[in-house]
Amino acid sequence: MKSMKIKLSWITFIPVVLIVLAVKTLQPLNVQLPLNSVYLSYLTVGLVLVMFLINIIFCAVDKKTSPVYILSRNIMAAVFALITATFLTSKSVLTIITEFQASSIGAVKLITAIVGIFAAIAFVLVALAHFQGRNFMPRLGAYFLFMPAWACLMLICEFLDNRTVSTLTIDPIKLFVFAFAVIYLFKNSMVIATIEGKNPVKSCYLYGFPLIALGLGFGAKTVAEIFVKGLDYSENCLGFAIIALALYVLSELVEITRFSKTNDEQIVKFDVGDIDENQRVYGAESDKYLAISEIEDSDYEYDYGIHADESDDFVTEVDYSYLTDNQPEPEHTDDFVVMSETKDSDDEEAIYVARETADDFETNITGSAGTSGEDSVPDDVTDYEIDESRLEEIDKLISDINSSFLE
């Protein structure tokens, strides 16, 4: 059983998000509450920050969560990512139109809107990854930075808009939404683009739960204000985008909680150059990713020869059958192929397999580990000598059978 302590963050998250939703829904409806509306807003944000501090402890004591997560197909996350992209594009376009219609153009808001359009495209790519259950290669990680960059610029815009306003009249929830969104979207980009870092998976828990709580609270306030003041799409569009973003993060964290691996189950890396001098990846059978085997009469059940257009940008989880007919299939076959973005670099191209199947993988593919002394063949032995040895063994076996029959 996986005992990753970071998952205990759900215990603190559930009551906090319910409280935040209740408070931010009742505030715009002018319901009498025990505290002043302003103090209550700061109190809800403070409650989220307390949850964040507790989750830091869970994150610090967790030593088992793997820093790598291979995506599974998640339709809900993909849908909410697309909805986020839709409202983000709409908000950015409306901001651009408004700025050009104004007497003076605000440079920061205009740049934020332009970056927002690129961020929306990044959300579409993220949705594609969730639809297909495939991580992108690190080369796209730089483009995903438009998402945290947009959140950062939105945070700057909020500070600029409120620089002449009293802090007692500001609802701090929007500021903290963008503050946590900056870090979460950055860490999430590392997970989706398989970029090495200081455990971005745990960081998704740590910054994702405050983002969900605050985002849903801000969204609840937006919906409640629509019932009181009516719909103003240009004003409410950002609230809709934050609701979709919060639901996307929630869907992704549910997936990570269900399928994330511990360090003991972590994937093991084998360099492709050690497997084949031509750097062809053995193992996968799916025609979608691999070409037909060049050796039809091979004793092994694998194909090789990866389609470049399918493997350049994705990290793909597929099942393998790389064992001989006489060897049993392993119980766990969650192996991963990762093709490098640098075709000429042996060091960066790699095959990733589950730790439980690593020994069988090396034995049957590289022939280096787990091979017994009886089955191993020296490198200087020719094919002719191997065939001769096998014929001698067959002749000896037939002779022994005949001798037993005559006796």
XYZ file of C-alpha atoms in Angstrom:
407
model
C 0.000 0.000 0.000
C 1.298 3.423 -0.892
C 1.877 5.485 2.250
C 2.636 8.948 0.900
C 2.085 11.443 3.695
C 1.463 14.298 1.284
C -1.932 12.736 0.591
C -2.958 13.697 4.126
C -3.372 17.210 2.705
C -6.865 16.151 1.646
C -7.855 16.005 5.319
C -7.161 19.703 5.843
C -8.365 20.742 2.390
C -11.946 19.423 2.481
C -13.224 21.340 5.553
C -11.368 24.516 4.551
C -12.804 24.612 1.024
C -16.326 24.080 2.370
C -15.938 26.993 4.804
C -14.511 29.279 2.108
C -17.341 28.381 -0.293
C -19.983 29.063 2.343
C -18.534 32.420 3.398
C -17.893 33.768 -0.124
C -21.372 32.685 -1.261
C -23.175 34.367 1.646
C -21.199 37.635 1.563
C -22.668 39.069 -1.695
C -26.176 37.988 -0.663
C -26.065 40.415 2.304
C -26.656 37.645 4.815
C -26.001 38.676 8.400
C -22.758 37.071 9.538
C -21.044 37.208 12.931
C -18.154 39.324 11.633
C -17.788 42.331 9.397
C -17.516 41.406 5.717
C -13.991 42.795 5.385
C -12.661 40.962 8.427
C -14.416 37.806 7.312
C -12.646 37.987 3.947
C -9.259 38.219 5.621
C -10.251 35.454 8.034
C -11.066 33.051 5.197
C -7.756 33.807 3.495
C -5.998 33.301 6.835
C -7.711 29.928 7.204
C -6.392 28.882 3.801
C -2.899 30.000 4.787
C -3.107 27.906 7.975
C -4.048 24.920 5.798
C -1.064 25.734 3.597
C 1.301 25.746 6.593
C -0.013 22.390 7.803
C 0.422 20.953 4.316
C 4.031 22.157 4.333
C 4.605 19.794 7.256
C 3.045 16.900 5.345
C 5.226 17.783 2.361
C 8.393 17.964 4.480
C 7.913 14.580 6.159
C 6.911 12.845 2.936
C 9.950 11.020 1.593
C 8.218 8.492 -0.654
C 6.364 10.457 -3.323
C 8.031 10.145 -6.701
C 9.047 13.428 -8.367
C 7.888 12.065 -11.752
C 4.288 11.494 -12.746
C 3.207 9.977 -16.062
C -0.242 11.255 -16.967
C -3.262 8.997 -17.256
C -6.197 9.844 -19.477
C -8.308 12.392 -17.586
C -11.283 13.701 -19.533
C -12.531 15.974 -16.733
C -9.173 17.721 -16.398
C -8.991 18.136 -20.174
C -12.484 19.644 -20.354
C -11.836 22.126 -17.553
C -8.483 23.078 -19.119
C -10.308 23.856 -22.378
C -12.955 25.883 -20.531
C -10.178 27.802 -18.778
C -8.573 28.498 -22.145
C -11.923 29.703 -23.541
C -12.648 32.202 -20.772
C -9.019 33.289 -20.621
C -9.045 34.059 -24.338
C -12.331 35.926 -23.979
C -11.034 37.991 -21.062
C -7.812 38.828 -22.914
C -9.604 39.896 -26.097
C -12.040 42.069 -24.131
C -9.135 43.702 -22.313
C -7.352 44.466 -25.593
C -10.498 46.003 -27.068
C -11.098 48.062 -23.924
C -7.535 49.342 -23.841
C -7.608 50.480 -27.455
C -10.937 52.225 -26.903
C -9.592 54.098 -23.867
C -7.943 57.483 -24.179
C -4.654 56.097 -22.893
C -3.405 52.546 -23.313
C -2.226 50.753 -20.186
C 0.952 48.972 -21.203
C 0.853 46.422 -18.355
C -2.758 45.431 -18.999
C -2.143 45.179 -22.731
C 0.898 42.943 -22.226
C -1.064 40.851 -19.729
C -3.850 40.351 -22.262
C -1.428 39.305 -25.001
C 0.343 36.893 -22.682
C -3.093 35.619 -21.658
C -3.805 34.555 -25.246
C -0.570 32.571 -25.368
C -1.415 31.100 -21.968
C -4.791 30.005 -23.332
C -2.995 28.137 -26.124
C -0.840 26.485 -23.463
C -4.003 25.360 -21.658
C -5.204 23.805 -24.917
C -1.958 21.824 -25.153
C -2.391 20.774 -21.520
C -5.919 19.613 -22.347
C -4.495 17.595 -25.244
C -2.049 15.900 -22.872
C -4.882 14.955 -20.507
C -7.149 13.768 -23.326
C -4.464 11.434 -24.625
C -2.848 10.603 -21.276
C 0.609 11.509 -22.558
C 3.203 13.865 -21.092
C 4.954 16.343 -23.357
C 8.689 16.350 -23.824
C 10.746 19.017 -21.962
C 11.121 21.132 -25.101
C 7.533 22.409 -24.636
C 8.127 23.263 -20.994
C 9.320 26.728 -21.974
C 6.062 27.466 -23.766
C 4.038 26.339 -20.748
C 5.673 29.187 -18.824
C 3.107 31.497 -20.414
C 0.585 30.149 -17.882
C 2.434 31.207 -14.708
C 3.602 34.363 -16.499
C -0.030 35.347 -17.119
C -0.918 34.721 -13.468
C 2.066 36.799 -12.371
C 1.062 39.710 -14.616
C -2.522 39.508 -13.343
C -1.168 39.765 -9.801
C 0.823 42.860 -10.786
C -2.276 44.393 -12.391
C -4.250 43.820 -9.191
C -1.592 45.593 -7.142
C -1.534 48.500 -9.605
C -5.335 48.813 -9.585
C -5.471 48.837 -5.794
C -2.427 50.983 -5.037
C -4.615 53.991 -4.135
C -7.307 51.999 -2.330
C -7.442 51.263 1.385
C -6.496 47.718 2.297
C -9.692 47.422 4.347
C -11.788 47.754 1.195
C -9.832 45.165 -0.827
C -10.964 41.564 -1.009
C -7.607 39.770 -0.705
C -8.882 36.499 -2.146
C -8.152 37.491 -5.746
C -4.582 38.469 -4.906
C -3.885 35.147 -3.219
C -5.567 33.226 -6.055
C -3.040 34.606 -8.523
C -0.158 34.245 -6.055
C -0.774 30.511 -5.663
C -1.622 30.143 -9.376
C 1.829 31.449 -10.331
C 3.622 28.713 -8.407
C 1.144 25.915 -9.117
C 1.076 26.493 -12.876
C 4.883 26.562 -12.906
C 5.140 23.260 -11.015
C 2.350 21.707 -13.056
C 4.216 22.636 -16.233
C 7.219 20.696 -14.923
C 5.052 17.628 -14.293
C 3.356 17.693 -17.689
C 6.587 18.415 -19.585
C 8.608 15.866 -17.532
C 11.140 18.484 -16.442
C 13.419 17.439 -13.614
C 13.055 19.482 -10.462
C 12.732 19.322 -6.694
C 9.667 17.062 -6.575
C 7.099 19.074 -8.548
C 4.496 16.389 -7.778
C 4.508 17.235 -4.069
C 4.463 20.929 -4.979
C 1.251 20.382 -6.924
C -0.382 19.183 -3.701
C 1.139 21.981 -1.674
C 0.089 24.887 -3.908
C -2.858 23.257 -5.641
C -5.124 22.918 -2.601
C -4.921 26.621 -1.614
C -5.512 27.538 -5.268
C -8.630 25.351 -5.399
C -10.036 26.698 -2.126
C -9.428 30.341 -3.014
C -10.414 29.894 -6.666
C -13.727 28.226 -5.840
C -14.342 30.895 -3.188
C -13.749 33.671 -5.690
C -15.932 31.842 -8.205
C -18.725 31.441 -5.645
C -18.574 35.181 -4.992
C -18.801 35.852 -8.736
C -21.866 33.617 -9.159
C -23.580 35.124 -6.101
C -22.979 38.657 -7.426
C -24.643 37.659 -10.703
C -27.844 36.842 -8.787
C -27.658 40.192 -6.983
C -26.396 42.573 -9.695
C -27.067 40.642 -12.887
C -24.657 39.265 -15.473
C -21.895 41.528 -16.722
C -19.789 39.248 -18.863
C -16.835 41.605 -19.164
C -16.627 41.764 -15.352
C -17.586 38.163 -14.599
C -15.453 36.532 -17.304
C -12.380 36.392 -15.083
C -14.418 34.743 -12.327
C -15.576 32.045 -14.742
C -11.973 31.445 -15.819
C -10.847 31.061 -12.204
C -13.692 28.626 -11.479
C -12.641 26.484 -14.447
C -8.982 26.693 -13.387
C -9.819 25.582 -9.835
C -11.868 22.634 -11.118
C -9.045 21.686 -13.475
C -6.569 21.648 -10.590
C -8.997 19.588 -8.504
C -9.418 17.028 -11.307
C -5.677 16.744 -11.757
C -4.962 16.318 -8.047
C -7.566 13.570 -7.826
C -5.750 11.783 -10.659
C -2.324 12.262 -9.099
C -3.620 10.992 -5.759
C -4.940 7.833 -7.383
C -2.054 6.961 -9.687
C 1.136 8.592 -8.393
C 4.055 6.294 -7.543
C 6.392 6.077 -4.610
C 10.161 6.221 -4.939
C 10.254 2.437 -4.441
C 8.010 2.044 -7.480
C 9.841 4.730 -9.394
C 10.831 4.158 -12.963
C 14.386 3.190 -13.766
C 16.292 4.757 -16.649
C 18.218 2.844 -19.311
C 20.175 4.691 -21.976
C 19.079 3.826 -25.464
C 22.668 3.837 -26.644
C 23.361 0.895 -24.315
C 20.538 -1.099 -25.872
C 21.199 -0.703 -29.575
C 24.005 0.923 -31.521
C 21.493 2.486 -33.895
C 19.544 3.926 -30.952
C 16.306 2.156 -31.813
C 13.972 1.603 -28.893
C 12.821 -1.981 -28.426
C 9.723 -3.123 -26.642
C 6.475 -1.486 -27.733
C 4.043 -3.264 -30.004
C 1.528 -0.506 -30.734
C 1.372 0.398 -34.432
C 0.469 3.933 -33.435
C 3.965 4.583 -32.119
C 6.157 1.921 -33.690
C 6.875 0.639 -37.159
C 6.608 -2.992 -38.212
C 9.452 -5.169 -37.018
C 12.344 -5.452 -39.418
C 13.020 -9.014 -38.279
C 9.883 -11.054 -38.860
C 11.393 -14.351 -37.694
C 12.801 -12.986 -34.457
C 12.449 -15.146 -31.336
C 11.376 -12.070 -29.433
C 7.903 -10.574 -29.523
C 8.866 -6.953 -29.903
C 8.868 -4.445 -32.737
C 11.224 -1.572 -33.109
C 11.678 1.569 -35.170
C 9.832 4.534 -33.687
C 7.829 6.895 -35.855
C 9.562 10.241 -35.366
C 6.377 12.289 -35.759
C 4.717 10.406 -32.903
C 7.606 10.296 -30.434
C 9.234 13.706 -30.706
C 6.975 15.542 -28.301
C 5.410 12.991 -25.996
C 6.274 10.764 -23.097
C 4.004 7.787 -23.587
C 2.875 5.022 -21.304
C 2.464 1.747 -23.207
C 2.604 -1.946 -22.393
C 5.512 -4.043 -23.599
C 6.038 -7.666 -24.477
C 9.778 -8.014 -24.781
C 10.149 -11.525 -23.363
C 10.721 -14.743 -25.245
C 7.964 -17.286 -25.651
C 9.514 -19.437 -22.927
C 9.590 -16.699 -20.317
C 6.593 -15.659 -18.219
C 4.992 -12.253 -18.615
C 5.693 -10.005 -15.583
C 2.756 -9.007 -13.419
C 3.424 -5.297 -13.816
C 4.070 -3.870 -17.271
C 3.695 -0.137 -16.761
C 6.810 0.725 -18.753
C 7.527 4.044 -20.333
C 9.305 5.141 -23.484
C 10.895 8.553 -23.546
C 12.551 9.743 -26.735
C 15.002 12.578 -26.448
C 14.474 15.894 -28.157
C 18.181 15.832 -29.101
C 18.545 13.048 -31.621
C 22.339 13.136 -31.653
C 22.750 12.807 -27.898
C 23.040 9.296 -26.502
C 22.894 10.570 -22.946
C 19.484 12.197 -23.263
C 17.666 9.366 -25.040
C 16.286 6.849 -22.594
C 13.853 4.076 -21.928
C 12.039 4.162 -18.603
C 10.626 0.997 -17.053
C 9.021 0.200 -13.700
C 11.488 -0.853 -11.027
C 9.722 -4.209 -10.628
C 10.411 -5.114 -14.244
C 13.864 -3.583 -14.485
C 15.770 -6.847 -14.026
C 13.782 -8.664 -16.716
C 14.135 -5.653 -18.980
C 17.924 -5.564 -18.749
C 18.153 -9.318 -19.104
C 16.120 -9.535 -22.293
C 16.964 -6.231 -23.940
C 20.475 -5.251 -22.910
C 21.570 -8.727 -21.864
C 23.590 -7.147 -19.072
C 21.788 -7.602 -15.772
C 19.996 -10.568 -14.294
C 21.497 -12.970 -16.834
C 22.634 -16.236 -15.338
C 26.026 -17.687 -16.104
C 24.533 -20.610 -18.027
C 22.517 -18.452 -20.428
C 25.059 -15.710 -21.035
C 27.070 -15.823 -24.219
C 30.532 -14.236 -24.563
C 30.800 -11.389 -27.037
C 33.593 -13.119 -29.033
C 31.480 -16.204 -29.844
C 30.263 -16.222 -33.466
C 26.791 -17.207 -34.637
C 28.271 -20.279 -36.354
C 29.826 -21.473 -33.091
C 26.529 -20.934 -31.261
C 24.659 -22.977 -33.887
C 27.263 -25.737 -33.708
C 26.952 -25.840 -29.922
C 23.175 -26.108 -30.131
C 23.393 -28.947 -32.704
C 25.776 -30.822 -30.441
C 23.348 -30.425 -27.547
C 20.495 -31.742 -29.712
C 22.579 -34.716 -30.875
C 23.485 -35.498 -27.276
C 19.855 -35.278 -26.241
C 18.769 -37.665 -29.046
C 21.559 -40.053 -28.108
C 20.468 -40.059 -24.475
C 16.870 -40.753 -25.478
C 17.906 -43.648 -27.734
C 20.084 -45.079 -24.997
C 17.232 -44.935 -22.514
C 14.901 -46.611 -25.025
C 17.342 -49.466 -25.705
C 17.790 -50.087 -22.007
